[in-house]
């Protein structure tokens, strides 16, 4: 296989998530010694197919499927131990080896607690019509507590049981008052929560690590590190379509704080994008096709959430939005996924600009009020037909499909080095 990983790489989504990062990280994982998750939590969902087996990961780095790869959960993640151990148990029962030898968890990683999930769900229900459309996995409240500090718990806290007991007692007393007052949620039992997290801590202890030191050692030994982004640039809490974003810095810009490594740690920035656009939850989506085209893409692309099974909103490829992500994160190469999904459409459209109140906008604006009003300007190209999933070289693709990829590459200004035409590892064309 072409050597894509000269130095260390970060793989991350360029749109609103669900770009098929799992498959590409798994594919590149063949050349990596270490795979690191640096942001998000169990709101993420990466799907990997190996042979006839299909695996959905929410917290474990995708390198877990490759023997010999070290997997790291970085401090930028918010960790729900219940989900983690469920995932570990499922994969163990399916023959995947997981132990402290191939999985390390940063002691600085913050925990998702039961009250975070309660608050997430209660807030979403209470703000009917004005909700973010979260995954209800407690992500926003967990990150809010991280910044709040006095009400947060980290993996390190699980290692000190007496202190953990006191802290959980104090926090639950306070949370019960707030949740009752604002959302009439029944009170939580602090003792049951303490016992549950004490047990999680005991099971987690062998995996807990100073992951910065582990990663610095890997860098000194010139091991290849792959930083696995979750979510995507347009969902980044600072740079995405705020407030319809997730609560972490899930663009490539978050990797240094989230993995706990110096800026020299990464040389390649591999952006993943679909050949069209999707998003789940609320928020403006200029190229959305709430029509037969959108339905066609959703059904062919199985565009239903890995984590929540919600139907995803589907639309044409938005080059304005992707160019913003590419420039913001210094993308050095692109992987395009799901090209096969577009087969059978008579015409393909690419959004090459926006019009806002009669004026052409030169660049994407991560401002909800502007985005809600923009009108996409499209370029139309001929579509292609037939099953392209068997193609193994770019030149084997129908000419129209090649032209479509090349036009997008031109608009993004960065080479599209990989094109994925099917779910299997092997259905990936290198250019
Ligand atoms: P949260 O991350 O659960 O707080 O959800 C905030 C927003 O981000 C919602 O619109 C979610 O649907 C969206 N979101 C979070 N994670 C993902 C993902 O992995 N793919 C796509 N959308 C996501």
Coordinates of C-alpha atoms and ligand atoms in Angstrom, one line a residue:
X1 CA 0.0 0.0 0.0
X2 CA 1.1 3.6 -0.7
X3 CA 2.8 4.9 2.4
X4 CA 0.5 7.7 3.5
X5 CA 1.9 8.2 6.9
X6 CA 5.3 9.9 6.6
X7 CA 5.3 11.2 10.2
X8 CA 2.3 11.4 12.4
X9 CA -1.2 12.1 11.2
X10 CA -4.5 13.5 12.4
X11 CA -7.7 12.2 10.8
X12 CA -10.8 14.2 11.2
X13 CA -14.1 15.1 9.6
X14 CA -14.5 18.2 7.4
X15 CA -18.3 18.5 7.5
X16 CA -20.9 17.8 10.2
X17 CA -19.7 14.4 11.3
X18 CA -20.4 10.8 10.1
X19 CA -18.0 11.1 7.2
X20 CA -16.8 7.5 7.5
X21 CA -13.8 8.4 9.6
X22 CA -13.9 4.9 11.3
X23 CA -13.2 3.2 8.0
X24 CA -10.3 5.5 7.0
X25 CA -8.7 5.5 10.5
X26 CA -8.9 1.7 10.5
X27 CA -7.4 1.6 7.0
X28 CA -4.6 3.9 8.0
X29 CA -4.2 2.1 11.3
X30 CA -2.3 -0.6 9.4
X31 CA 0.6 1.8 9.2
X32 CA 0.2 3.2 12.8
X33 CA 1.8 2.1 16.0
X34 CA -0.4 4.2 18.2
X35 CA -4.0 5.5 17.7
X36 CA -5.2 8.3 20.0
X37 CA -8.8 9.7 20.6
X38 CA -8.5 13.3 21.6
X39 CA -12.1 14.7 21.9
X40 CA -15.7 14.0 22.4
X41 CA -17.3 11.0 24.2
X42 CA -19.9 8.4 23.7
X43 CA -21.8 10.8 21.4
X44 CA -19.4 9.7 18.6
X45 CA -19.9 6.5 16.6
X46 CA -17.4 5.0 14.3
X47 CA -18.3 2.0 12.2
X48 CA -15.7 -0.5 11.0
X49 CA -16.3 -3.5 8.9
X50 CA -13.7 -6.3 8.9
X51 CA -14.7 -9.1 6.6
X52 CA -18.3 -9.9 7.4
X53 CA -18.1 -8.4 10.9
X54 CA -19.4 -4.9 11.6
X55 CA -18.2 -3.1 14.8
X56 CA -19.5 0.2 16.1
X57 CA -17.2 2.0 18.5
X58 CA -18.2 5.0 20.6
X59 CA -15.2 5.4 22.9
X60 CA -12.5 3.0 22.0
X61 CA -10.0 4.2 19.4
X62 CA -10.3 2.3 16.1
X63 CA -6.8 0.9 16.4
X64 CA -8.3 -1.6 18.9
X65 CA -9.0 -3.9 15.9
X66 CA -5.3 -4.0 14.9
X67 CA -3.1 -6.4 16.9
X68 CA 0.0 -4.6 18.1
X69 CA -1.4 -1.1 18.0
X70 CA -1.4 0.9 21.2
X71 CA -4.7 2.8 21.8
X72 CA -4.9 5.9 23.9
X73 CA -8.0 7.7 25.3
X74 CA -6.7 11.2 25.7
X75 CA -7.6 13.8 28.4
X76 CA -9.8 15.8 25.9
X77 CA -12.3 13.0 25.9
X78 CA -15.2 12.8 28.3
X79 CA -15.5 9.2 29.4
X80 CA -18.6 7.4 30.3
X81 CA -17.2 4.3 32.1
X82 CA -20.5 2.4 31.7
X83 CA -20.3 2.7 27.9
X84 CA -16.6 2.0 27.8
X85 CA -16.9 -1.3 29.7
X86 CA -20.0 -2.3 27.7
X87 CA -18.0 -1.7 24.5
X88 CA -14.9 -3.6 25.9
X89 CA -17.1 -6.6 27.0
X90 CA -18.8 -6.8 23.6
X91 CA -15.5 -6.7 21.7
X92 CA -13.9 -9.2 24.1
X93 CA -16.8 -11.6 23.5
X94 CA -16.2 -11.2 19.8
X95 CA -12.6 -12.1 20.0
X96 CA -10.9 -8.7 20.0
X97 CA -8.0 -8.5 22.4
X98 CA -8.3 -5.6 24.8
X99 CA -6.0 -5.2 27.9
X100 CA -3.8 -2.6 29.6
X101 CA -1.1 -3.6 27.0
X102 CA -3.1 -2.1 24.1
X103 CA -5.3 0.4 25.8
X104 CA -4.3 3.4 28.0
X105 CA -6.5 6.0 29.5
X106 CA -5.3 9.4 30.6
X107 CA -5.7 10.0 34.3
X108 CA -6.7 13.6 33.3
X109 CA -9.8 12.5 31.3
X110 CA -13.1 13.8 32.7
X111 CA -15.9 11.5 33.5
X112 CA -19.5 11.6 32.3
X113 CA -21.7 11.0 35.4
X114 CA -25.3 10.0 35.6
X115 CA -26.4 13.6 36.4
X116 CA -24.8 14.8 33.1
X117 CA -27.1 12.4 31.1
X118 CA -30.1 13.4 33.2
X119 CA -29.4 17.1 32.6
X120 CA -28.7 16.7 28.9
X121 CA -32.0 14.9 28.3
X122 CA -34.1 17.1 30.7
X123 CA -32.7 20.3 29.1
X124 CA -33.4 19.1 25.6
X125 CA -37.0 18.1 26.5
X126 CA -37.6 21.4 28.2
X127 CA -36.4 23.5 25.3
X128 CA -38.8 21.9 22.8
X129 CA -38.6 23.7 19.5
X130 CA -35.4 25.4 20.5
X131 CA -33.3 22.3 21.3
X132 CA -29.8 21.6 20.0
X133 CA -30.8 18.0 19.1
X134 CA -28.0 16.5 21.2
X135 CA -27.3 12.8 21.5
X136 CA -28.3 13.0 25.2
X137 CA -25.1 11.2 26.2
X138 CA -24.3 13.9 28.8
X139 CA -21.6 15.5 26.7
X140 CA -22.4 19.2 27.1
X141 CA -23.0 19.0 30.9
X142 CA -19.8 17.0 31.3
X143 CA -17.7 19.6 29.5
X144 CA -19.5 22.4 31.3
X145 CA -18.5 20.8 34.6
X146 CA -14.9 20.5 33.4
X147 CA -14.8 24.2 33.0
X148 CA -16.8 24.8 36.2
X149 CA -14.1 22.7 38.0
X150 CA -15.6 22.3 41.5
X151 CA -18.3 20.0 40.2
X152 CA -16.2 17.8 37.9
X153 CA -14.6 14.4 38.4
X154 CA -11.7 12.9 36.4
X155 CA -10.4 9.4 36.0
X156 CA -7.7 10.2 38.6
X157 CA -10.5 10.8 41.2
X158 CA -11.7 7.2 40.7
X159 CA -8.4 6.1 42.2
X160 CA -9.1 7.7 45.6
X161 CA -12.2 6.0 46.9
X162 CA -12.7 7.9 50.2
X163 CA -12.4 11.3 48.4
X164 CA -14.6 10.0 45.6
X165 CA -17.3 9.1 48.1
X166 CA -17.3 12.6 49.6
X167 CA -17.2 14.4 46.3
X168 CA -20.1 12.3 44.8
X169 CA -22.1 12.9 48.0
X170 CA -21.6 16.7 47.8
X171 CA -22.2 17.0 44.0
X172 CA -25.4 14.8 44.1
X173 CA -26.9 16.8 46.9
X174 CA -26.4 19.9 44.9
X175 CA -27.5 18.4 41.6
X176 CA -30.7 16.9 43.1
X177 CA -31.8 20.4 44.1
X178 CA -31.0 21.9 40.7
X179 CA -32.6 19.1 38.7
X180 CA -35.7 19.1 40.8
X181 CA -36.1 22.8 40.7
X182 CA -35.5 23.3 37.0
X183 CA -36.8 20.0 35.5
X184 CA -38.6 18.1 38.2
X185 CA -36.3 15.2 37.8
X186 CA -36.6 12.6 40.7
X187 CA -33.6 12.6 43.1
X188 CA -30.6 10.5 42.5
X189 CA -29.1 8.2 45.2
X190 CA -25.5 9.3 45.8
X191 CA -24.5 6.0 47.5
X192 CA -25.6 3.9 44.5
X193 CA -23.7 6.2 42.2
X194 CA -20.6 6.1 44.4
X195 CA -20.6 2.2 44.5
X196 CA -21.1 2.0 40.7
X197 CA -18.2 4.4 40.0
X198 CA -16.0 2.8 42.7
X199 CA -16.4 -0.5 40.9
X200 CA -15.7 1.2 37.5
X201 CA -12.5 2.7 39.0
X202 CA -11.3 -0.6 40.3
X203 CA -11.8 -2.1 36.8
X204 CA -10.2 0.9 35.1
X205 CA -7.1 1.2 37.3
X206 CA -4.8 -1.0 35.3
X207 CA -5.6 1.1 32.2
X208 CA -4.9 4.4 33.8
X209 CA -1.8 6.1 32.5
X210 CA 0.2 9.3 32.2
X211 CA -0.6 9.3 28.5
X212 CA 1.4 12.4 27.7
X213 CA 4.6 10.6 28.8
X214 CA 3.6 7.5 26.9
X215 CA 3.0 9.6 23.7
X216 CA 6.3 11.5 24.2
X217 CA 8.1 8.2 24.5
X218 CA 6.4 7.0 21.3
X219 CA 7.6 10.2 19.5
X220 CA 11.2 9.7 20.7
X221 CA 11.1 6.1 19.5
X222 CA 9.8 7.4 16.1
X223 CA 6.6 5.4 16.4
X224 CA 3.8 6.4 14.0
X225 CA 1.0 8.1 15.8
X226 CA -2.5 8.5 14.4
X227 CA -4.8 11.0 16.1
X228 CA -8.4 9.9 15.6
X229 CA -10.8 12.9 15.5
X230 CA -14.4 12.3 16.4
X231 CA -17.3 14.5 15.1
X232 CA -16.0 17.2 12.7
X233 CA -14.8 20.7 12.1
X234 CA -18.3 22.2 11.6
X235 CA -19.3 20.7 15.0
X236 CA -16.3 22.3 16.9
X237 CA -17.5 24.3 19.8
X238 CA -15.4 27.3 18.8
X239 CA -15.3 27.1 15.0
X240 CA -18.4 25.2 14.0
X241 CA -22.0 26.3 13.5
X242 CA -22.5 27.4 17.1
X243 CA -24.7 26.8 19.0
X244 CA -25.6 23.7 16.9
X245 CA -22.3 22.1 17.7
X246 CA -20.9 19.6 20.1
X247 CA -19.0 20.8 23.2
X248 CA -15.4 19.9 22.4
X249 CA -12.7 21.2 20.1
X250 CA -13.3 18.4 17.6
X251 CA -11.5 20.0 14.7
X252 CA -7.8 19.2 14.3
X253 CA -7.1 22.3 16.4
X254 CA -8.2 20.4 19.5
X255 CA -5.6 17.6 19.1
X256 CA -2.8 19.2 21.1
X257 CA -4.8 20.0 24.2
X258 CA -7.0 16.9 23.8
X259 CA -4.2 14.4 23.4
X260 CA -1.7 16.3 25.6
X261 CA 1.1 16.5 23.1
X262 CA 3.3 19.4 21.7
X263 CA 2.6 21.0 18.3
X264 CA 5.5 19.0 16.8
X265 CA 3.5 15.8 17.4
X266 CA 1.6 15.9 14.1
X267 CA 2.7 16.6 10.5
X268 CA -0.2 15.3 8.3
X269 CA -3.8 16.6 8.5
X270 CA -6.0 14.2 6.7
X271 CA -9.5 15.6 6.3
X272 CA -12.4 13.2 5.6
X273 CA -15.4 14.2 3.7
X274 CA -18.4 12.5 2.1
X275 CA -19.1 13.0 -1.6
X276 CA -22.3 14.8 -0.4
X277 CA -23.3 16.5 2.9
X278 CA -25.3 15.3 5.9
X279 CA -26.0 16.5 9.4
X280 CA -28.0 15.3 12.4
X281 CA -29.7 17.4 15.0
X282 CA -30.7 21.1 14.5
X283 CA -28.9 24.0 12.8
X284 CA -28.7 25.6 9.4
X285 CA -27.7 23.4 6.5
X286 CA -27.5 25.4 3.3
X287 CA -27.4 22.5 0.7
X288 CA -30.0 20.4 2.5
X289 CA -32.3 18.5 0.0
X290 CA -35.6 17.8 1.8
X291 CA -36.9 16.0 -1.2
X292 CA -36.4 12.9 -3.4
X293 CA -32.7 13.5 -3.9
X294 CA -32.2 13.7 -0.1
X295 CA -34.2 10.5 0.4
X296 CA -32.3 8.8 -2.3
X297 CA -29.0 9.7 -0.7
X298 CA -30.3 8.7 2.8
X299 CA -31.4 5.3 1.7
X300 CA -28.4 4.4 -0.5
X301 CA -26.0 5.8 2.1
X302 CA -27.8 4.2 5.1
X303 CA -27.7 7.7 6.6
X304 CA -29.1 6.9 10.0
X305 CA -27.1 7.8 13.2
X306 CA -24.7 5.1 14.5
X307 CA -25.3 6.4 18.1
X308 CA -28.9 7.4 18.0
X309 CA -30.3 5.8 14.8
X310 CA -31.8 9.2 13.9
X311 CA -32.3 9.8 10.1
X312 CA -29.7 12.2 8.9
X313 CA -30.5 15.3 6.9
X314 CA -28.9 14.9 3.5
X315 CA -27.9 17.4 0.8
X316 CA -25.4 18.3 -2.0
X317 CA -21.7 18.7 -1.5
X318 CA -20.9 22.1 0.0
X319 CA -17.5 23.2 -1.2
X320 CA -17.8 26.6 0.6
X321 CA -18.1 24.8 4.0
X322 CA -15.4 22.2 3.3
X323 CA -13.0 24.9 2.1
X324 CA -13.4 26.7 5.4
X325 CA -12.6 23.5 7.3
X326 CA -9.6 22.7 5.0
X327 CA -8.1 26.2 5.5
X328 CA -8.8 26.4 9.3
X329 CA -7.1 23.1 10.0
X330 CA -4.3 23.2 7.5
X331 CA -5.5 20.0 5.7
X332 CA -2.7 18.4 3.8
X333 CA -4.7 15.7 2.0
X334 CA -8.3 14.6 1.7
X335 CA -10.1 11.3 1.7
X336 CA -13.5 11.3 0.0
X337 CA -16.0 8.6 1.2
X338 CA -19.2 7.2 0.0
X339 CA -18.8 8.1 -3.7
X340 CA -20.7 5.0 -4.6
X341 CA -23.9 6.4 -3.0
X342 CA -24.3 9.0 -5.7
X343 CA -24.4 6.5 -8.5
X344 CA -27.8 6.6 -10.3
X345 CA -28.4 10.4 -9.9
X346 CA -28.9 12.1 -13.3
X347 CA -27.1 15.2 -12.2
X348 CA -24.7 16.1 -9.4
X349 CA -24.6 19.5 -7.8
X350 CA -21.8 21.2 -6.0
X351 CA -22.3 24.3 -4.0
X352 CA -19.5 26.7 -5.0
X353 CA -20.7 29.9 -3.3
X354 CA -23.4 31.5 -1.2
X355 CA -25.6 34.5 -1.8
X356 CA -26.6 36.5 1.2
X357 CA -29.1 39.3 0.9
X358 CA -28.3 39.6 -2.8
X359 CA -24.5 39.7 -2.3
X360 CA -22.1 36.8 -2.9
X361 CA -20.3 35.7 0.2
X362 CA -16.6 34.9 -0.4
X363 CA -16.2 32.7 2.6
X364 CA -18.2 30.4 4.9
X365 CA -19.4 32.1 8.0
X366 CA -20.0 30.1 11.1
X367 CA -22.7 32.4 12.1
X368 CA -26.1 30.7 12.4
X369 CA -28.1 33.8 11.5
X370 CA -26.2 34.4 8.3
X371 CA -26.1 30.7 7.4
X372 CA -29.9 30.4 7.9
X373 CA -30.4 33.0 5.2
X374 CA -27.8 32.1 2.6
X375 CA -28.8 30.8 -0.8
X376 CA -26.4 28.2 -2.2
X377 CA -25.0 28.8 -5.7
X378 CA -24.6 25.5 -7.5
X379 CA -22.6 24.1 -10.3
X380 CA -24.2 21.1 -12.1
X381 CA -22.3 18.2 -13.4
X382 CA -23.4 15.0 -15.2
X383 CA -24.1 12.0 -12.9
X384 CA -22.8 8.5 -13.2
X385 CA -24.3 5.0 -13.1
X386 CA -23.5 1.5 -12.2
X387 CA -22.0 -0.3 -9.2
X388 CA -18.6 1.3 -8.7
X389 CA -17.8 -0.6 -5.4
X390 CA -15.7 -3.1 -7.3
X391 CA -13.3 -0.4 -8.7
X392 CA -9.8 -0.6 -7.3
X393 CA -8.1 2.1 -9.3
X394 CA -9.3 5.7 -9.8
X395 CA -9.0 5.3 -13.5
X396 CA -11.6 2.5 -13.4
X397 CA -14.3 4.9 -12.2
X398 CA -16.8 6.2 -14.8
X399 CA -15.4 9.4 -16.4
X400 CA -18.2 11.5 -14.8
X401 CA -17.3 10.3 -11.3
X402 CA -13.6 11.1 -11.9
X403 CA -14.5 14.6 -13.1
X404 CA -16.7 15.1 -10.0
X405 CA -13.9 14.2 -7.7
X406 CA -11.4 16.4 -9.6
X407 CA -13.7 19.4 -9.6
X408 CA -14.2 19.1 -5.8
X409 CA -10.4 18.7 -5.4
X410 CA -9.9 21.9 -7.4
X411 CA -12.4 23.8 -5.2
X412 CA -10.8 22.6 -2.0
X413 CA -7.3 23.3 -3.1
X414 CA -5.9 20.1 -1.5
X415 CA -5.3 16.7 -3.2
X416 CA -8.0 14.0 -2.7
X417 CA -5.6 11.1 -2.1
X418 CA -8.2 8.5 -1.2
X419 CA -11.6 7.7 -2.5
X420 CA -13.8 5.2 -0.8
X421 CA -16.4 3.3 -2.9
X422 CA -17.7 0.8 -0.4
X423 CA -17.8 -0.2 3.2
X424 CA -15.0 -2.8 3.2
X425 CA -11.4 -2.0 3.9
X426 CA -10.4 -3.0 0.4
X427 CA -12.9 -0.7 -1.3
X428 CA -10.5 2.3 -1.1
X429 CA -8.8 3.8 -4.1
X430 CA -5.5 5.5 -3.7
X431 CA -4.5 8.3 -6.0
Ligands
LIG1 P1 -24.0 16.4 21.6 O1 -22.6 16.2 21.2 O2 -24.6 15.1 22.0 O3 -24.1 17.5 22.7 O4 -24.8 17.0 20.4 C1 -24.6 18.2 19.8 C2 -24.8 18.2 18.3 O5 -23.7 17.6 17.7 C3 -26.1 17.5 17.9 O6 -26.6 18.1 16.7 C4 -25.5 16.1 17.5 O7 -26.4 15.4 16.6 C5 -24.2 16.5 16.9 N1 -23.2 15.4 17.0 C6 -22.5 15.0 18.1 N2 -21.7 14.0 17.7 C7 -21.9 13.8 16.5 C8 -21.3 12.8 15.5 O8 -20.4 12.0 15.9 N3 -21.8 12.9 14.3 C9 -22.7 13.8 13.9 N4 -23.3 14.6 14.7 C10 -22.9 14.6 16.0

